[in-house]
PDB file of C-alpha atoms in Angstrom:
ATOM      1  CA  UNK A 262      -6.131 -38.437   9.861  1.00 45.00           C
ATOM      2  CA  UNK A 263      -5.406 -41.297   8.315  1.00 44.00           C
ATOM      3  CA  UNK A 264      -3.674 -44.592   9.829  1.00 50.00           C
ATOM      4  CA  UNK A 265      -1.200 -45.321   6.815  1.00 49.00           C
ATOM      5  CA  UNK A 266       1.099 -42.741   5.321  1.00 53.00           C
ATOM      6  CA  UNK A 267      -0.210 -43.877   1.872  1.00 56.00           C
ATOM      7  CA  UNK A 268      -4.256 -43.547   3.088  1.00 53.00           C
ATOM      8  CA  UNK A 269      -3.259 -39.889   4.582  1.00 52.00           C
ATOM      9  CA  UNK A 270      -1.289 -39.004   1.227  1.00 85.00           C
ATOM     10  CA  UNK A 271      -4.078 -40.645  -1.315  1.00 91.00           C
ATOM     11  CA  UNK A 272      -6.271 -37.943   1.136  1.00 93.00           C
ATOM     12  CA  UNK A 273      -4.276 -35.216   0.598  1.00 94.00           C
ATOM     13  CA  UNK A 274      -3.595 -35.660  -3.190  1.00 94.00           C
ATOM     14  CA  UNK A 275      -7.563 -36.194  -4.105  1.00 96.00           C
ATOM     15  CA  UNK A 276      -8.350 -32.649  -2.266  1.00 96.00           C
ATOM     16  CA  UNK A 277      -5.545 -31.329  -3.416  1.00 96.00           C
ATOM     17  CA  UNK A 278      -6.712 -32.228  -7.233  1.00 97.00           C
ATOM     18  CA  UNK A 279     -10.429 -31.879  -5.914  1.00 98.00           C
ATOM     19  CA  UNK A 280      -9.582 -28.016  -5.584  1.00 97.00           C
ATOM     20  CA  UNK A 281      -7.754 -27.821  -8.938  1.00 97.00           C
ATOM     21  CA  UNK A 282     -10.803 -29.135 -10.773  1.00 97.00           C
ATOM     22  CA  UNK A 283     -13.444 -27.750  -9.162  1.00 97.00           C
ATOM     23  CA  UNK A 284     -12.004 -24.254  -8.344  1.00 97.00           C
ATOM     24  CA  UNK A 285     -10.230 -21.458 -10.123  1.00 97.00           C
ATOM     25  CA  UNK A 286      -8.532 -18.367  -9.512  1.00 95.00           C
ATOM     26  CA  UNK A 287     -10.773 -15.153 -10.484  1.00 93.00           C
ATOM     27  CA  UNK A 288      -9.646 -12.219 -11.960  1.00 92.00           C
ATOM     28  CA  UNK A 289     -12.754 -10.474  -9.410  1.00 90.00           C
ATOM     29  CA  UNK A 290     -12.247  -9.718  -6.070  1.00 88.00           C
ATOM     30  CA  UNK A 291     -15.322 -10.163  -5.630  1.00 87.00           C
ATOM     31  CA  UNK A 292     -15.154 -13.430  -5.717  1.00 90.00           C
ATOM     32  CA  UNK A 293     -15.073 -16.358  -2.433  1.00 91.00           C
ATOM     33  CA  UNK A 294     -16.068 -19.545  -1.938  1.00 93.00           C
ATOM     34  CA  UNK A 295     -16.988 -20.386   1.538  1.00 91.00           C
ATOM     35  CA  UNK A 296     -15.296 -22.795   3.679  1.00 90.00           C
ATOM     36  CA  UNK A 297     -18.427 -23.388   6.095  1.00 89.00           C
ATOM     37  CA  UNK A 298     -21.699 -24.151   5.691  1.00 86.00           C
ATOM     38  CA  UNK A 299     -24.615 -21.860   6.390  1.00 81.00           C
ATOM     39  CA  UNK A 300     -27.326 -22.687   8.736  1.00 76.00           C
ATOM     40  CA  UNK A 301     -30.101 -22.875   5.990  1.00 79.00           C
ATOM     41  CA  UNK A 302     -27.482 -24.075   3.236  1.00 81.00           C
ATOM     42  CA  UNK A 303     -24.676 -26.335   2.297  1.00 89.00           C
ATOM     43  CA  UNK A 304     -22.792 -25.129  -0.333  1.00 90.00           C
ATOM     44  CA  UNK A 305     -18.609 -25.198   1.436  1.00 93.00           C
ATOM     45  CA  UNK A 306     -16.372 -26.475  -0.862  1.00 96.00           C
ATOM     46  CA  UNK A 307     -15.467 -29.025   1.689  1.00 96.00           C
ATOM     47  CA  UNK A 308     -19.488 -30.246   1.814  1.00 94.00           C
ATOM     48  CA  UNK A 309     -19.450 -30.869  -1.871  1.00 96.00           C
ATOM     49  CA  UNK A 310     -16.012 -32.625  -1.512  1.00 97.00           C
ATOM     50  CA  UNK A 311     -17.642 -34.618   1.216  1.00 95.00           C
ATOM     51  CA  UNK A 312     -20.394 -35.455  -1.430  1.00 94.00           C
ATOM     52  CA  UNK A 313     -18.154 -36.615  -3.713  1.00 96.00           C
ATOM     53  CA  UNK A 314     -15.367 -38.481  -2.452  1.00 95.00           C
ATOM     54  CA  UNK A 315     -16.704 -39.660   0.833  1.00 93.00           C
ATOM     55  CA  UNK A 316     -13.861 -42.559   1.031  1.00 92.00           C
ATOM     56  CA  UNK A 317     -11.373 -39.217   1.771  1.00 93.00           C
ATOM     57  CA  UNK A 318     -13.740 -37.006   3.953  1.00 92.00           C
ATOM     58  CA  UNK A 319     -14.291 -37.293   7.174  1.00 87.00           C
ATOM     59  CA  UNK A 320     -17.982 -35.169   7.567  1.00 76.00           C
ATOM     60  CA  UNK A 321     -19.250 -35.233  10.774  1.00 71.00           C
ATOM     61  CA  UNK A 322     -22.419 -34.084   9.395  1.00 67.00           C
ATOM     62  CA  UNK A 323     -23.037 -36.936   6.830  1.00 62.00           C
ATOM     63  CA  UNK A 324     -24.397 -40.049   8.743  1.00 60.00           C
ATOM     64  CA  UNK A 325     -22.317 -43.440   7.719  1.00 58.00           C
ATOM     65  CA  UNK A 326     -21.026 -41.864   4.129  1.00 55.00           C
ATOM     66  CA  UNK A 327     -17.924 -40.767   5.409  1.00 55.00           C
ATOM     67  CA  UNK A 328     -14.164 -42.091   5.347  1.00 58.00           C
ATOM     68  CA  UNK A 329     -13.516 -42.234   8.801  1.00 66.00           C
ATOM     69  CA  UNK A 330      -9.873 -42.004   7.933  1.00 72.00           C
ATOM     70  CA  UNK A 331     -10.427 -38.936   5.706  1.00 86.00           C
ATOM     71  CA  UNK A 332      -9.551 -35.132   5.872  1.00 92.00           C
ATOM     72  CA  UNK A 333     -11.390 -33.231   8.062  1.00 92.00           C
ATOM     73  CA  UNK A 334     -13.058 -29.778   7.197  1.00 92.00           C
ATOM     74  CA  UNK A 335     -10.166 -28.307   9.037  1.00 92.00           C
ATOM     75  CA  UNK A 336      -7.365 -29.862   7.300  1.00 94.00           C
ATOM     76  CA  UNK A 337      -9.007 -29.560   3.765  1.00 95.00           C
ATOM     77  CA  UNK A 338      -9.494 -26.007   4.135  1.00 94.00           C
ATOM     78  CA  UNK A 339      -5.569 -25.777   4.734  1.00 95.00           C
ATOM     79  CA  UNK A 340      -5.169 -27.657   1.568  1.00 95.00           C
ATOM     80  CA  UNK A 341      -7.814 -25.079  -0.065  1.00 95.00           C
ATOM     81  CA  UNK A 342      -5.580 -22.145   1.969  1.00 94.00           C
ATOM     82  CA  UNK A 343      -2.047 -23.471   0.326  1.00 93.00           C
ATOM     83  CA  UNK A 344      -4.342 -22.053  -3.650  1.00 93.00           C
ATOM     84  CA  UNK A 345      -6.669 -19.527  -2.073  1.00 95.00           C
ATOM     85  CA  UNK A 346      -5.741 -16.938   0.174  1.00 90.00           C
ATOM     86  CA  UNK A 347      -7.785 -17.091   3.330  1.00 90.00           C
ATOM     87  CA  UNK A 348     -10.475 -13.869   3.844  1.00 86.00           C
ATOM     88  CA  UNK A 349     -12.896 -12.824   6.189  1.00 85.00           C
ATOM     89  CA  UNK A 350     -16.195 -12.042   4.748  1.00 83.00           C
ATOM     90  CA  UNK A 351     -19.775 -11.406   4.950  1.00 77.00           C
ATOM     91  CA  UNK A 352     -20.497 -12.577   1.648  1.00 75.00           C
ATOM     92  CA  UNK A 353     -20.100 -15.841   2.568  1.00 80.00           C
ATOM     93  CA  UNK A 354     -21.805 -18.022   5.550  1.00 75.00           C
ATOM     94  CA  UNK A 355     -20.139 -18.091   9.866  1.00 74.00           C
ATOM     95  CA  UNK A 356     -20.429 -20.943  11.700  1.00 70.00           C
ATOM     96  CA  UNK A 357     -22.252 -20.128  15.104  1.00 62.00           C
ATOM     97  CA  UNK A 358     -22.522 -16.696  14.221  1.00 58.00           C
ATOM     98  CA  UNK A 359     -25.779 -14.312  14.409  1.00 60.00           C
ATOM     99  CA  UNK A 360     -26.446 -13.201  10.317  1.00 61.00           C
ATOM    100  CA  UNK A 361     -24.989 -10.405   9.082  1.00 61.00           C
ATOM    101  CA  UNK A 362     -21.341 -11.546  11.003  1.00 69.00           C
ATOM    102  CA  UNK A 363     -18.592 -12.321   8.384  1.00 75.00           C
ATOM    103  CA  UNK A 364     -17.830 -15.756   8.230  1.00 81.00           C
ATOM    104  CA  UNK A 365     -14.299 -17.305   6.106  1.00 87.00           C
ATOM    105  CA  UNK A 366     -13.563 -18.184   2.650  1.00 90.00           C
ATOM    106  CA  UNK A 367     -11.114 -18.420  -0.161  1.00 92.00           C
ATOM    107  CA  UNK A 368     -10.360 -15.360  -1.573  1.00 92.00           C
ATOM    108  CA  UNK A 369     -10.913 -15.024  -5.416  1.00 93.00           C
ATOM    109  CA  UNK A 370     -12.055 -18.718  -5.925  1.00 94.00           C
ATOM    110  CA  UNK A 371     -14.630 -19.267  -7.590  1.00 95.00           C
ATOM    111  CA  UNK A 372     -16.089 -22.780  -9.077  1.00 96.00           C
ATOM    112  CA  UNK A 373     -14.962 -23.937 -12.907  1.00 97.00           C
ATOM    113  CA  UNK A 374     -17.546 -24.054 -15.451  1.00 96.00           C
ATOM    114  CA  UNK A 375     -17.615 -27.892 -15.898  1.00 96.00           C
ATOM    115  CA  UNK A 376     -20.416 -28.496 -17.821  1.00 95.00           C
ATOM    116  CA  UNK A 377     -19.869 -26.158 -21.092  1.00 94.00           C
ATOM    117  CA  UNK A 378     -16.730 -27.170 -23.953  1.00 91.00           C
ATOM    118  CA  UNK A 379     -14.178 -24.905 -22.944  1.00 95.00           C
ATOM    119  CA  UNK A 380     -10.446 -24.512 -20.614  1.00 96.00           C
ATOM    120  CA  UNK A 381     -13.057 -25.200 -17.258  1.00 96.00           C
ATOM    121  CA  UNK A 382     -13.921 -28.309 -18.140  1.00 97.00           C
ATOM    122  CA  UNK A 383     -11.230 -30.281 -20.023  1.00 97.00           C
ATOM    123  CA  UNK A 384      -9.097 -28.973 -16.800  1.00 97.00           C
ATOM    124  CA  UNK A 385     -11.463 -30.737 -14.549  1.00 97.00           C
ATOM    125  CA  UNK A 386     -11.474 -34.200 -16.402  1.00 97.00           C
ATOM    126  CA  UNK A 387      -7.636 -33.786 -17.073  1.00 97.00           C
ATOM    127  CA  UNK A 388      -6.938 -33.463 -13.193  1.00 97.00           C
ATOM    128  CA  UNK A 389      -9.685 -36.544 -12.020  1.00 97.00           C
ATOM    129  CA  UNK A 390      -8.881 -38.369 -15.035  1.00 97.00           C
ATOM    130  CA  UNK A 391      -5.547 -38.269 -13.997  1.00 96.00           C
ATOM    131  CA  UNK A 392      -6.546 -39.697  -9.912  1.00 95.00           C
ATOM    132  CA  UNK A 393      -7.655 -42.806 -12.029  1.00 96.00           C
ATOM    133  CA  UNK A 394     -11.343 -41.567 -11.537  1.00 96.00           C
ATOM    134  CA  UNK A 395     -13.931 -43.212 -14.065  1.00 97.00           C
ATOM    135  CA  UNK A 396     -15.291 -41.536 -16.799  1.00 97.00           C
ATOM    136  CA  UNK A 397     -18.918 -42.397 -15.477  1.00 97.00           C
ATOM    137  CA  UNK A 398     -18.016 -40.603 -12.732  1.00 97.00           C
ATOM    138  CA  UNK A 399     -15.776 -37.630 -13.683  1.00 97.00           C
ATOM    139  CA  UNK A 400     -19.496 -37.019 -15.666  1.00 97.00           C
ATOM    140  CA  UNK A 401     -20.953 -37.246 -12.028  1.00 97.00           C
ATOM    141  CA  UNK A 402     -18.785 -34.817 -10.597  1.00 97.00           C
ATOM    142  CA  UNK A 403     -19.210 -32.278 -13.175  1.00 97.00           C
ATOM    143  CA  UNK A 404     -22.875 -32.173 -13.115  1.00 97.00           C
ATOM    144  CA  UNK A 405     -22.361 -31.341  -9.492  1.00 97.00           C
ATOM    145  CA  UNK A 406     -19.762 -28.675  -9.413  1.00 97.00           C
ATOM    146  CA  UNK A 407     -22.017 -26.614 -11.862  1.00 97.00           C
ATOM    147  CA  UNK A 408     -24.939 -27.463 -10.086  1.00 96.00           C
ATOM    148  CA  UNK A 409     -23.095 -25.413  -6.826  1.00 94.00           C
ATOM    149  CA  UNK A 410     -21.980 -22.966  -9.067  1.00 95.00           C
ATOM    150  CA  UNK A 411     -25.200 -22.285  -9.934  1.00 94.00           C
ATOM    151  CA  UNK A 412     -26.547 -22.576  -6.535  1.00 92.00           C
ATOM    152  CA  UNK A 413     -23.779 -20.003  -5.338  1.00 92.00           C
ATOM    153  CA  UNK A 414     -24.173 -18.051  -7.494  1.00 88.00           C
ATOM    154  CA  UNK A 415     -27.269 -16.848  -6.859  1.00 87.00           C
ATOM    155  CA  UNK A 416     -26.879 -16.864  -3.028  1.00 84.00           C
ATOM    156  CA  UNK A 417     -23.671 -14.867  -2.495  1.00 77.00           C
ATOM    157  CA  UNK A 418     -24.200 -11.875  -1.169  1.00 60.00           C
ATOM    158  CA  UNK A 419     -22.318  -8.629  -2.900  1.00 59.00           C
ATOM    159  CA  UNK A 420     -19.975  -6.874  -0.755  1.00 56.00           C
ATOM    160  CA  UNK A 421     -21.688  -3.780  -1.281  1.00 59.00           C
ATOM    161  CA  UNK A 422     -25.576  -4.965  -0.594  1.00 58.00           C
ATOM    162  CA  UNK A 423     -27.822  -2.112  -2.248  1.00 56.00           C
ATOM    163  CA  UNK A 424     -28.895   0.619   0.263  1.00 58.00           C
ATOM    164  CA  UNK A 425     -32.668   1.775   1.202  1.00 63.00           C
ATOM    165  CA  UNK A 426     -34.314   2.665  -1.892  1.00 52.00           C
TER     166      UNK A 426
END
């Protein structure tokens, strides 16, 4: 955690709106985002946070990037846990877990749609817009959230996987 209140607050309230741009609540409960990364892929919330706003991020996993006075996985993922409710899946990736074991993730999240005109995106530039966050790079960060929505969107698994055929 941070060394100054303000540092460990400035932390808090960029994940905080991080999540609230980024994420939404889905109507499906089919819907998770996952709060580790896989072995093969890294597509946690908290990784693309990481990417993002390194300054407030403390990633073990990214080499010299990192704030070292940032969040940790652990303590964003209670942020994400205070919006999402937390769920036990295997739809989404385990840490240190043989496949096919459920791993955890934020129950009917799912990522905004930030690069089409719509409620998605003027939500997302309202909330980083409001941090103070440039415009230059508000367009940054959108390109990116859709890129993982993409991305995990085609890599989730289905909670019912289709049977022998």
């Amino acid at each position: 955690m941070p060394n100054h209140a303000n540092e460990e607050c400035r932390a808090v309230q960029v994940a905080r709106a991080f999540f609230q741009a980024a994420t939404k609540l889905s109507e499906d409960n089919e819907d998770i985002l996952p709060q580790e990364d896989g072995a093969d892929q890294k597509l946690s919330v908290f990784h693309l946070f990481s990417e993002l706003f390194p300054e407030y991020a403390n990633d073990k996993d990214r080499d010299g990037t990192s704030g070292k006075n940032g969040l940790m996985r652990l303590q964003f993922n209670k942020i994400g846990y205070e919006m999402y409710e937390k769920e036990q899946s295997r739809r989404v990736p385990a840490v240190r877990a043989k496949p096919g074991n459920p791993g955890y993730g934020f129950r009917r999240a799912r990522w905004r749609n930030t690069i089409d005109q719509g409620e998605d995106r003027r939500v997302c530039e309202s909330v980083l817009r409001g941090l103070g966050v440039s415009q230059e790079r508000i367009d940054r960060i959108r390109k990116r959230v859709s890129d993982f929505r993409e991305e995990w969107d085609t890599v989730r698994r289905p909670s019912r996987p289709a049977g022998p055929g």
